[in-house]
mmCIF file of C-alpha atoms in Angstrom:
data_model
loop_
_atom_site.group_PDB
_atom_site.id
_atom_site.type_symbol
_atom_site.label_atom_id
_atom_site.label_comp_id
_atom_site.label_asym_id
_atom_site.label_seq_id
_atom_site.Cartn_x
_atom_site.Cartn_y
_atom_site.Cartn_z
ATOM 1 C CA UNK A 87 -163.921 34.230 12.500
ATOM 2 C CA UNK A 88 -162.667 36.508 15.446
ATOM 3 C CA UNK A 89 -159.410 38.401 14.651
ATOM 4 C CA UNK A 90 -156.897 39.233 17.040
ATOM 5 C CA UNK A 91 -153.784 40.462 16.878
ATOM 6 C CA UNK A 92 -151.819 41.464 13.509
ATOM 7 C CA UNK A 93 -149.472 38.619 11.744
ATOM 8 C CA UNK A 94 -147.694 38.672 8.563
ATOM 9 C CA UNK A 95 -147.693 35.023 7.268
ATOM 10 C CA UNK A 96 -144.770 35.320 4.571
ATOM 11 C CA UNK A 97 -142.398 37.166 4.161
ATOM 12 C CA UNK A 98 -143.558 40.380 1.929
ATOM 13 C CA UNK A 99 -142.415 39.888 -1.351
ATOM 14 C CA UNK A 100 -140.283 43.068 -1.598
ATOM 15 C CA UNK A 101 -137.612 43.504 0.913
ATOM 16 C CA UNK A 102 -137.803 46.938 0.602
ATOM 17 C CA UNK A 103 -139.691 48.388 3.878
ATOM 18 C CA UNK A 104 -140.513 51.226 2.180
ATOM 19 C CA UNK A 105 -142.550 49.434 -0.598
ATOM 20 C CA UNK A 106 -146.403 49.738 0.193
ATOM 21 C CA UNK A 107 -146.738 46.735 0.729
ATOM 22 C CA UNK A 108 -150.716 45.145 1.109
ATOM 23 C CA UNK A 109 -151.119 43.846 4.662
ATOM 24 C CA UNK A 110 -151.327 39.770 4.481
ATOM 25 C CA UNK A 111 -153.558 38.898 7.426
ATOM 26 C CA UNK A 112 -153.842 35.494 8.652
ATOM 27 C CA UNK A 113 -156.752 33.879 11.026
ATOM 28 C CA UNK A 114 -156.189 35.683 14.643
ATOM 29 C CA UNK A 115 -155.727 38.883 13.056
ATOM 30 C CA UNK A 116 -157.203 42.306 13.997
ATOM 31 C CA UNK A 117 -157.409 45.092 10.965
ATOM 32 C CA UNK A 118 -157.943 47.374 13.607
ATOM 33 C CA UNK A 119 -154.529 46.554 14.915
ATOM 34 C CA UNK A 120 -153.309 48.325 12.023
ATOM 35 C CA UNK A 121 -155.446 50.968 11.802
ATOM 36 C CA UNK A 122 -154.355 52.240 15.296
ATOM 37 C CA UNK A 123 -150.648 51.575 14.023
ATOM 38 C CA UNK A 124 -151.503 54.039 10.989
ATOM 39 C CA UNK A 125 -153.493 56.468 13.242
ATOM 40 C CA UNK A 126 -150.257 56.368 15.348
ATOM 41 C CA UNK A 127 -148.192 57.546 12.759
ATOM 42 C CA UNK A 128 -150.106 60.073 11.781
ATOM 43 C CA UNK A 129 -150.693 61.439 15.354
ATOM 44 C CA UNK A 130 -146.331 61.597 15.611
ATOM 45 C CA UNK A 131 -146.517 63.140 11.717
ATOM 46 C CA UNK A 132 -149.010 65.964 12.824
ATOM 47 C CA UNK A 133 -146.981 66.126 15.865
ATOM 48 C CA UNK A 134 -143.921 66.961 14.122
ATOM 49 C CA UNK A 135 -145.484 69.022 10.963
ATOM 50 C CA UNK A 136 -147.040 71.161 14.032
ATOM 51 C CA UNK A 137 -143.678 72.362 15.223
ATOM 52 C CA UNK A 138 -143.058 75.820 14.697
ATOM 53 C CA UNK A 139 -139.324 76.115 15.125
ATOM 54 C CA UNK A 140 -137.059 77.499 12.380
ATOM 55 C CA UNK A 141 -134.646 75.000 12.973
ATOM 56 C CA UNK A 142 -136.784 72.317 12.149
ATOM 57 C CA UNK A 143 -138.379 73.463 8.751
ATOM 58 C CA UNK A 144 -135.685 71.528 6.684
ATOM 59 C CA UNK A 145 -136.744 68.053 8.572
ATOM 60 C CA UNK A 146 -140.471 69.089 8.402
ATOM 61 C CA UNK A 147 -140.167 69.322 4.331
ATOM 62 C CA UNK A 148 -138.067 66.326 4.586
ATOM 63 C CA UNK A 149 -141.078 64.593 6.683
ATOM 64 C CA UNK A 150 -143.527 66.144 3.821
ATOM 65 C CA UNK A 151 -141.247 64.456 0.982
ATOM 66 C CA UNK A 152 -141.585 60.912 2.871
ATOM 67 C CA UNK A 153 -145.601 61.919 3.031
ATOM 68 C CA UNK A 154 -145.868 62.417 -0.806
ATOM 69 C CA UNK A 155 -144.534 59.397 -1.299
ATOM 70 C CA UNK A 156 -146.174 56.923 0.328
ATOM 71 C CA UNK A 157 -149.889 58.704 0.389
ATOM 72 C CA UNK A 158 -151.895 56.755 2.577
ATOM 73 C CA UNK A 159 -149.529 54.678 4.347
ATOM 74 C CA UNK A 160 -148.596 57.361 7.216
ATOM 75 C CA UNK A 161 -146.842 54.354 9.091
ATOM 76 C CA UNK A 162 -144.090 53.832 5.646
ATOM 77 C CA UNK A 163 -143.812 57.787 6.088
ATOM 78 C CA UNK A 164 -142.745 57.399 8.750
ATOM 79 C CA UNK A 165 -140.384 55.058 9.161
ATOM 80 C CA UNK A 166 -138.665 56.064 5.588
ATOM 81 C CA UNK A 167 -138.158 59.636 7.062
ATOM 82 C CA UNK A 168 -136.997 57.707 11.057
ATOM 83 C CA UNK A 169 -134.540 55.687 8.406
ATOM 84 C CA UNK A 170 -133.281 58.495 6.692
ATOM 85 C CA UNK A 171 -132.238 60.586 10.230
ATOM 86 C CA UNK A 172 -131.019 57.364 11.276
ATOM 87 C CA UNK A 173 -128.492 57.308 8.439
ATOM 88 C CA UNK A 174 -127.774 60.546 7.801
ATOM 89 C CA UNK A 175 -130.287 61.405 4.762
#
């Protein structure tokens, strides 16, 4: 069977998006699909852990908090730390 694109069939069963959750993948699916979405994370993460500006440092170690806590899921990294500039954190 050919896989396409990337679906979620239900629901995940935590709301929270910052649970790892495991991908459900349906018929039509392409695991690549989210490979490229974690390998696009981690390009913007290495983008941002690259910058060299004092000024930045305290989001940078905020950034590396997010990355220690979701090891291996670049993409949850992500969006917790997007989430927590969005709100304030």
């Amino acid at each position: 069977m050919k896989y396409q694109e990337l679906a979620l069939s239900e629901p995940l069963e935590s709301e929270d998006p910052l649970v790892e959750p495991e991908p459900v993948l349906v018929p039509g699916d392409d695991r690549d699909t989210l490979a490229a979405l974690r390998g696009q994370a981690q390009e913007i993460i290495d983008e941002v852990l690259g910058g060299t500006e004092p000024s930045g440092e305290h989001l940078r170690a905020k950034l590396r908090s997010s990355i220690a806590r979701h090891p291996g899921f670049p993409e949850l990294a992500l969006l917790e730390h997007l989430m927590n500039r969005a709100s304030g954190n």
